[in-house]
Structure formats: structure tokens, C-alpha cells
Amino acid sequence: MTLAPPPSSRVQLTDDGKLRHFLSVEHLSRSLLEDMLDTAASFVDVGGRAIKKVPLLRGKTVVNLFFESSTRTRSTFELAAKRLSADVLNLDISKSATSKGETLLDTLRNLEAMAADMFVVRHQDSGAPFFIANEVTPGVAVINAGDGRHAHPTQAMLDMYTIRHYKGGFDGLRVAIVGDVLHSRVARSQIHALNILGAEEVRLIGPRTLLPVAAESLGVTVFNDMAQGLRDVDVVIMLRLQKERMDSAFLPSEAEFFRLYGLNNEKLRHAKPDAIVMHPGPINRGVEIASEVADGPRSVILNQVTFGIAVRMAVMSMAISGQESSQNPEQGEDHGR
Ligand code: CP
């Protein structure tokens, strides 16, 4: 018996299982995520070439639609698209007709009239990229660059790339995600990705007020004590306090949070001696991470950013290829590497 794919897969995948939008890691297969990481690996060296370009998206138009602020995601999507030879339009939402009352759908229709082939969307509302993916003209791809508290799938995949690069894979791997998990779309996507890719154990560490209710149902182990949670882990992922998403007092104070959950060299001693330290950024020094760790030898935080370009190149080329194959089943057989 063939089971119907879950709703997010139906939107994201073509009838023959290729990626056509990338909205969420949830419900995707291990083989598709591994294919994405392998495709990214084939793009890493492009950043080191004298001419940092491949022609895969030549003639395509990518529109960055960022309704929330961003440094890393917006910049690396722009660089990724340019390295794939696409034309890139960064709509400045603060100066757009959104401020005159234009709806998201009307903005979308107008950008489609300019022959956009892909929308990269960051939005404060969970589900906005799904809404757009259901509304766009067939053949146009939508990539979720972070929606509300829901998902940040390309961040999770660049994190998986980084882990695979430094640890060789996911078998037997213990990963700790520390801090404000409750408000973190990054953590949600990371948990799904780590479970799909077969990590041995995913631990969430934080105060009860900043962990999801019934977090264990996500397939994780929960710790409220930093020393216990970090014991013998291979990877430590620190999270920023998402104060912009907090509507009540979740913490006594930032100083108290740093004392209990801020990562410094003394706390890092509980992890394995070769454990790596990651953070999606932006980092808040002295709040969730000490400078001695952020700038120390175990930190791979800036490497995550570099790998993000290759991972976003992979996602964009796979989505365009999937769209082309669903429009014309004779095309789009590979990712055009
Ligand atoms: N990690 C991340 O999403 O950073 P930006 O908000 O700068 O894009």
C-alpha cells in the first residue's frame, strides 16, 4: 500500500520526488537530504575560484523577499544566486509598497509579472512561504529563508553540512542544542534534520521556560542542567535569546542566563575534547556565548557561514531543476553540476 505523502512533502516535491520548493526539512527523506549535502559539496570549491561562477541559473531571476531583518541568510542567498549566474532582485521591503497597504499576494503577483523564477522568503508569520508556494505560478520555486517560529530549513542544512564536514557523518553522534529552543525556528529544523540523518542523540539544554512543552515527543532528550547535558557530546549548537519573539518574562536576567547556560571554556570541558561549537548567528557575546569560545579553536561559527553559500547554491539548483522537470518531464534529470 502506498501512503499519501504528508502535506509539506506534497507541496515541496514533484510527483516523482524531486525538490521543487524548499519550505521545511520535516517529512523529507534521508536520501534527499544527503543528495542536498552532496550537491553542496560539489559547489564548495566555486568560492575559491578566480571567477566564482557556474552557469546553472543563467537567465533565471531570483527575488529575495525579506520581511524580517537578516545579515547572513540574505547575503548568502544573494551570493549563491550570483555564483549560479542568476539575476538577483533584493526587494527592500521597508521602501516597498507594502508600507502603502499592498498585500503579500498582490506584491507576489507584481513580481511574477516581472518574470521571477524563484522567491526566497523570510517572513515573521509562520507558514508564509507555504502560502506563497501554494499561490505561485507553476514553474516558480519558493525557498523558505525563515518563517516565524516555524522553520529555517536552509540554516539547518548548512548546519548539517558543517557537522558532516567536521565529524564525517551522523552515526553515533551526540548533538546538544542549547538555550532558547522555544522560540527558535533554527532548532526545530535542526532537530528534524538530525533525526532524519540518523544522529544517535539530540539533546536540548535550557531552562524549562525556554524549552517546548513535551519536547521529548520531538525525538530528543531534555536537560535543564548544562554540565549534565553537555557531557560527552560531539557537537554543541548555541542559540540566541530571541527577545523579539518573547511576550513575557522568560528569564530572571541575561546575567543569570549566562551564568547557568552561557557557554564558556569551563562549561565546554564537559563536552568531548574534540567537540565543535556552532551558532547560527547573530551571536550575543556574554549572553549565550563567551568570546573565549566564540573566537576559540573549537568554534566553527564562521565556517557555517561559508558553507551556507554552497548549501544555498545546492538548494536553488535542485529547486529550479525540480520545477523544470515538472514542467517538462524530459528535462531536469540532474542538478546541472
Ligand atoms: N542565521 C541567520 O538566519 O542569520 P540572519 O538573521 O543574519 O540571516
Coordinates of C-alpha atoms and ligand atoms in Angstrom, one line a residue:
M1 CA 0.0 0.0 0.0
T2 CA 1.3 3.5 -0.9
L3 CA 0.7 6.0 1.8
A4 CA -0.1 9.6 0.8
P5 CA 2.9 11.8 1.4
P6 CA 2.4 14.3 4.3
P7 CA 1.1 17.8 3.3
S8 CA 4.5 19.6 3.4
S9 CA 6.0 16.9 1.1
R10 CA 3.2 17.3 -1.4
V11 CA 3.9 21.0 -1.7
Q12 CA 7.7 20.6 -1.8
L13 CA 8.2 17.7 -4.1
T14 CA 7.3 16.9 -7.7
D15 CA 5.3 13.8 -8.4
D16 CA 8.5 11.8 -8.8
G17 CA 10.0 13.0 -5.6
K18 CA 12.3 15.9 -6.7
L19 CA 12.6 19.1 -4.7
R20 CA 10.6 21.9 -6.3
H21 CA 10.2 24.2 -3.3
F22 CA 12.2 24.1 0.0
L23 CA 9.9 25.0 2.8
S24 CA 10.6 22.6 5.7
V25 CA 13.0 19.7 6.4
E26 CA 10.2 17.8 8.1
H27 CA 8.9 14.8 6.2
L28 CA 11.7 14.9 3.6
S29 CA 13.7 11.6 3.1
R30 CA 17.2 10.9 4.3
S31 CA 18.3 10.3 0.7
L32 CA 17.0 13.7 -0.4
L33 CA 18.8 15.5 2.4
E34 CA 22.0 13.5 1.6
D35 CA 21.7 14.4 -2.0
M36 CA 21.4 18.1 -1.0
L37 CA 24.6 17.8 1.1
D38 CA 26.4 16.0 -1.7
T39 CA 25.3 18.7 -4.2
A40 CA 26.5 21.4 -1.8
A41 CA 29.9 19.6 -1.6
S42 CA 30.2 19.9 -5.4
F43 CA 29.8 23.7 -5.1
V44 CA 32.2 24.5 -2.2
D45 CA 35.2 25.0 -4.4
V46 CA 33.4 27.6 -6.6
G47 CA 34.0 30.1 -3.8
G48 CA 37.8 29.6 -4.1
R49 CA 38.0 30.1 -7.9
A50 CA 39.3 33.2 -9.6
I51 CA 35.9 33.6 -11.3
K52 CA 33.4 32.5 -8.7
K53 CA 30.6 31.5 -11.1
V54 CA 28.9 28.5 -12.7
P55 CA 26.3 28.9 -15.4
L56 CA 23.5 26.8 -13.9
L57 CA 20.9 29.5 -13.3
R58 CA 21.9 31.8 -16.2
G59 CA 18.8 33.6 -17.4
K60 CA 16.9 32.9 -14.2
T61 CA 15.6 35.7 -12.0
V62 CA 15.8 35.2 -8.2
V63 CA 13.8 37.6 -5.9
N64 CA 14.8 38.0 -2.3
L65 CA 11.8 38.9 -0.2
F66 CA 12.9 39.6 3.3
F67 CA 10.1 40.9 5.6
E68 CA 12.4 40.4 8.6
S69 CA 16.0 41.6 9.1
S70 CA 18.9 39.4 8.1
T71 CA 22.6 39.6 7.6
R72 CA 23.8 36.0 6.8
T73 CA 20.8 34.5 5.1
R74 CA 20.0 37.3 2.8
S75 CA 23.7 37.9 1.8
T76 CA 24.5 34.3 1.3
F77 CA 21.3 33.7 -0.8
E78 CA 22.3 36.7 -2.9
L79 CA 25.9 35.4 -3.4
A80 CA 24.7 31.9 -4.0
A81 CA 22.3 33.0 -6.8
K82 CA 25.0 35.2 -8.3
R83 CA 27.5 32.4 -8.2
L84 CA 24.9 30.3 -10.1
S85 CA 24.8 33.2 -12.7
A86 CA 21.2 34.2 -11.9
D87 CA 19.9 37.8 -11.9
V88 CA 19.0 38.8 -8.4
L89 CA 16.5 41.3 -7.2
N90 CA 16.6 42.3 -3.5
L91 CA 13.2 43.9 -2.8
D92 CA 13.7 46.5 0.0
I93 CA 10.5 45.7 2.0
S94 CA 10.8 48.9 4.1
K95 CA 10.7 51.0 1.0
S96 CA 8.2 48.8 -0.9
A97 CA 4.5 49.4 -1.5
T98 CA 3.9 47.0 1.5
S99 CA 4.0 50.2 3.6
K100 CA 1.1 51.6 1.5
G101 CA -1.1 48.6 2.3
E102 CA -0.3 46.3 -0.6
T103 CA -1.0 42.7 0.3
L104 CA 1.6 39.9 0.2
L105 CA -0.4 38.3 -2.7
D106 CA -0.5 41.5 -4.7
T107 CA 3.2 42.0 -4.2
L108 CA 3.8 38.5 -5.4
R109 CA 1.6 38.9 -8.5
N110 CA 3.5 42.0 -9.5
L111 CA 6.9 40.3 -9.0
E112 CA 5.6 37.4 -11.1
A113 CA 4.7 39.9 -13.8
M114 CA 8.5 40.7 -13.9
A115 CA 9.1 37.0 -14.7
A116 CA 10.6 35.9 -11.4
D117 CA 11.7 32.2 -11.4
M118 CA 12.3 31.9 -7.6
F119 CA 11.2 33.7 -4.4
V120 CA 13.5 33.4 -1.4
V121 CA 11.2 34.4 1.5
R122 CA 11.8 35.4 5.1
H123 CA 8.6 36.3 7.0
Q124 CA 7.6 37.0 10.6
D125 CA 4.5 34.8 10.1
S126 CA 4.9 31.0 10.4
G127 CA 3.6 29.5 7.2
A128 CA 4.0 32.5 4.9
P129 CA 6.4 30.6 2.5
F130 CA 3.8 27.7 2.3
F131 CA 1.1 30.2 1.4
I132 CA 3.3 31.7 -1.3
A133 CA 4.2 28.2 -2.6
N134 CA 0.6 27.4 -3.0
E135 CA -0.1 30.7 -4.9
V136 CA 2.8 31.0 -7.3
T137 CA 2.5 30.2 -11.0
P138 CA 3.6 26.6 -11.8
G139 CA 7.3 26.6 -12.6
V140 CA 8.2 29.3 -9.9
A141 CA 10.2 27.9 -6.9
V142 CA 9.8 29.2 -3.3
I143 CA 12.6 28.8 -0.7
N144 CA 11.9 29.4 3.0
A145 CA 14.6 31.7 4.5
G146 CA 12.9 31.6 7.9
D147 CA 9.2 31.9 8.9
G148 CA 8.2 33.0 12.3
R149 CA 9.0 30.3 14.9
H150 CA 8.3 27.5 12.5
A151 CA 11.3 26.6 10.2
H152 CA 14.6 27.7 8.8
P153 CA 15.4 24.8 6.6
T154 CA 18.5 26.1 4.7
Q155 CA 20.1 27.1 8.0
A156 CA 19.5 23.6 9.3
M157 CA 21.1 22.1 6.1
L158 CA 24.2 24.3 6.3
D159 CA 24.5 23.2 9.9
M160 CA 24.2 19.6 8.8
Y161 CA 26.8 20.2 6.1
T162 CA 29.2 21.7 8.8
I163 CA 28.6 18.7 11.1
R164 CA 29.3 16.2 8.3
H165 CA 32.4 18.1 7.3
Y166 CA 33.9 18.1 10.7
K167 CA 32.5 14.8 12.1
G168 CA 32.4 12.7 8.9
G169 CA 28.7 11.8 9.3
F170 CA 25.9 11.4 11.8
D171 CA 26.3 7.8 13.0
G172 CA 26.9 7.6 16.8
L173 CA 26.8 11.4 17.0
R174 CA 25.6 13.3 20.1
V175 CA 24.5 16.8 19.5
A176 CA 23.4 19.4 22.1
I177 CA 21.2 22.3 21.2
V178 CA 21.4 24.9 24.0
G179 CA 19.4 27.9 25.0
D180 CA 16.2 29.4 23.7
V181 CA 14.8 26.4 21.8
L182 CA 11.2 27.5 22.4
H183 CA 11.4 30.5 20.1
S184 CA 13.9 29.0 17.6
R185 CA 12.9 28.1 14.1
V186 CA 16.5 27.0 13.6
A187 CA 16.3 24.5 16.4
R188 CA 13.1 23.0 15.1
S189 CA 14.6 22.5 11.6
Q190 CA 17.9 21.1 13.1
I191 CA 16.0 18.6 15.2
H192 CA 14.2 17.3 12.2
A193 CA 17.3 17.2 10.1
L194 CA 19.4 15.4 12.8
N195 CA 16.7 12.8 13.3
I196 CA 16.3 12.2 9.6
L197 CA 20.0 11.9 9.0
G198 CA 20.4 9.4 11.9
A199 CA 22.2 11.2 14.7
E200 CA 22.5 9.0 17.8
E201 CA 21.1 11.5 20.2
V202 CA 19.8 15.1 20.0
R203 CA 19.8 16.9 23.4
L204 CA 18.0 20.1 24.2
I205 CA 19.5 22.1 27.1
G206 CA 17.9 25.1 28.7
P207 CA 15.6 26.4 31.4
R208 CA 12.1 24.9 31.4
T209 CA 10.7 28.3 30.3
L210 CA 12.7 28.2 27.1
L211 CA 12.1 24.6 26.1
P212 CA 9.0 23.4 24.2
V213 CA 6.3 21.7 26.2
A214 CA 6.6 17.9 25.7
A215 CA 9.8 18.4 23.9
E216 CA 10.6 14.6 24.2
S217 CA 7.9 14.0 21.5
L218 CA 10.3 15.6 19.0
G219 CA 12.7 12.7 19.5
V220 CA 15.1 14.5 21.8
T221 CA 16.5 14.2 25.3
V222 CA 15.9 17.2 27.6
F223 CA 18.3 18.6 30.2
N224 CA 17.9 21.6 32.4
D225 CA 21.5 21.3 33.7
M226 CA 24.2 22.4 31.4
A227 CA 27.0 20.2 32.8
Q228 CA 24.9 17.1 32.5
G229 CA 23.6 18.0 29.1
L230 CA 27.0 18.7 27.6
R231 CA 28.6 15.5 28.9
D232 CA 30.4 13.7 26.1
V233 CA 28.6 15.5 23.2
D234 CA 30.3 15.8 19.8
V235 CA 28.6 19.0 18.7
V236 CA 27.4 22.0 20.8
I237 CA 24.9 24.3 19.0
M238 CA 24.3 27.5 20.9
L239 CA 21.2 29.6 20.2
R240 CA 20.5 33.3 20.6
L241 CA 17.8 34.5 23.1
Q242 CA 15.0 35.5 20.6
K243 CA 13.9 38.5 22.7
E244 CA 11.9 39.8 19.7
R245 CA 9.6 36.7 20.0
M246 CA 9.2 36.9 23.8
D247 CA 6.0 38.4 25.0
S248 CA 6.5 37.8 28.8
A249 CA 9.3 37.3 31.3
F250 CA 11.0 34.0 30.4
L251 CA 14.2 34.8 32.3
P252 CA 15.2 36.3 35.6
S253 CA 18.0 38.3 33.8
E254 CA 20.6 37.9 31.0
A255 CA 23.4 37.7 33.6
E256 CA 21.6 34.8 35.3
F257 CA 21.1 33.1 31.9
F258 CA 24.7 33.5 31.1
R259 CA 25.8 32.1 34.5
L260 CA 23.6 29.0 34.0
Y261 CA 23.6 28.4 30.3
G262 CA 26.2 30.7 28.7
L263 CA 28.9 28.7 27.0
N264 CA 32.4 29.4 28.3
N265 CA 35.6 27.3 28.3
E266 CA 34.8 26.0 31.8
K267 CA 31.4 24.5 30.7
L268 CA 32.8 23.3 27.4
R269 CA 35.1 21.0 29.3
H270 CA 32.1 18.7 29.8
A271 CA 31.8 18.0 26.0
K272 CA 34.2 15.7 24.2
P273 CA 37.7 17.1 23.8
D274 CA 37.2 17.4 20.0
A275 CA 33.6 18.7 20.2
I276 CA 32.9 21.6 17.8
V277 CA 30.9 24.7 18.8
M278 CA 28.3 26.1 16.4
H279 CA 25.9 29.0 16.4
P280 CA 23.5 30.1 13.6
G281 CA 24.3 33.8 14.3
P282 CA 23.8 36.5 15.2
I283 CA 25.8 35.8 18.4
N284 CA 25.3 37.8 21.5
R285 CA 28.6 37.8 23.3
G286 CA 28.3 37.5 27.1
V287 CA 24.6 36.4 26.8
E288 CA 24.6 32.9 25.4
I289 CA 28.3 32.5 24.5
A290 CA 31.6 33.9 25.8
S291 CA 34.1 35.4 23.4
E292 CA 36.7 32.9 24.5
V293 CA 34.5 30.2 23.0
A294 CA 33.1 32.1 20.0
D295 CA 36.6 33.1 18.9
G296 CA 38.3 29.9 20.2
P297 CA 39.8 26.9 18.4
R298 CA 36.6 24.7 18.7
S299 CA 34.4 27.4 17.1
V300 CA 33.2 26.7 13.5
I301 CA 30.7 29.6 13.5
L302 CA 32.2 31.4 10.5
N303 CA 32.8 28.2 8.6
Q304 CA 29.0 27.7 8.9
V305 CA 28.5 31.0 7.1
T306 CA 30.9 30.0 4.3
F307 CA 29.3 26.6 3.8
G308 CA 25.9 28.3 3.7
I309 CA 26.7 29.7 0.2
A310 CA 27.3 26.2 -1.2
V311 CA 24.3 24.8 0.5
R312 CA 22.1 27.6 -0.8
M313 CA 23.5 27.0 -4.3
A314 CA 22.5 23.4 -3.9
V315 CA 19.0 24.2 -2.8
M316 CA 18.4 26.7 -5.5
S317 CA 19.8 24.5 -8.3
M318 CA 17.8 21.5 -7.1
A319 CA 14.5 23.5 -6.9
I320 CA 15.0 25.0 -10.3
S321 CA 15.8 21.6 -11.7
G322 CA 12.7 20.1 -10.0
Q323 CA 10.5 22.9 -11.4
E324 CA 11.9 22.3 -14.9
S325 CA 11.3 18.6 -14.7
S326 CA 7.7 19.0 -13.5
Q327 CA 7.1 21.5 -16.3
N328 CA 8.9 19.3 -18.9
P329 CA 9.5 15.8 -17.7
E330 CA 12.2 15.3 -20.4
Q331 CA 14.4 17.9 -18.6
G332 CA 15.9 18.4 -15.2
E333 CA 17.4 14.9 -14.7
D334 CA 20.4 16.1 -12.8
H335 CA 21.2 19.3 -10.8
G336 CA 23.3 20.6 -13.5
R337 CA 26.6 20.4 -11.6
Ligands
CP1 N1 21.3 32.6 11.0 C1 20.5 33.6 10.4 O1 19.4 33.4 10.0 O2 21.1 34.8 10.4 P1 20.5 36.2 9.8 O3 19.3 36.5 10.6 O4 21.5 37.2 9.8 O5 20.0 35.8 8.4

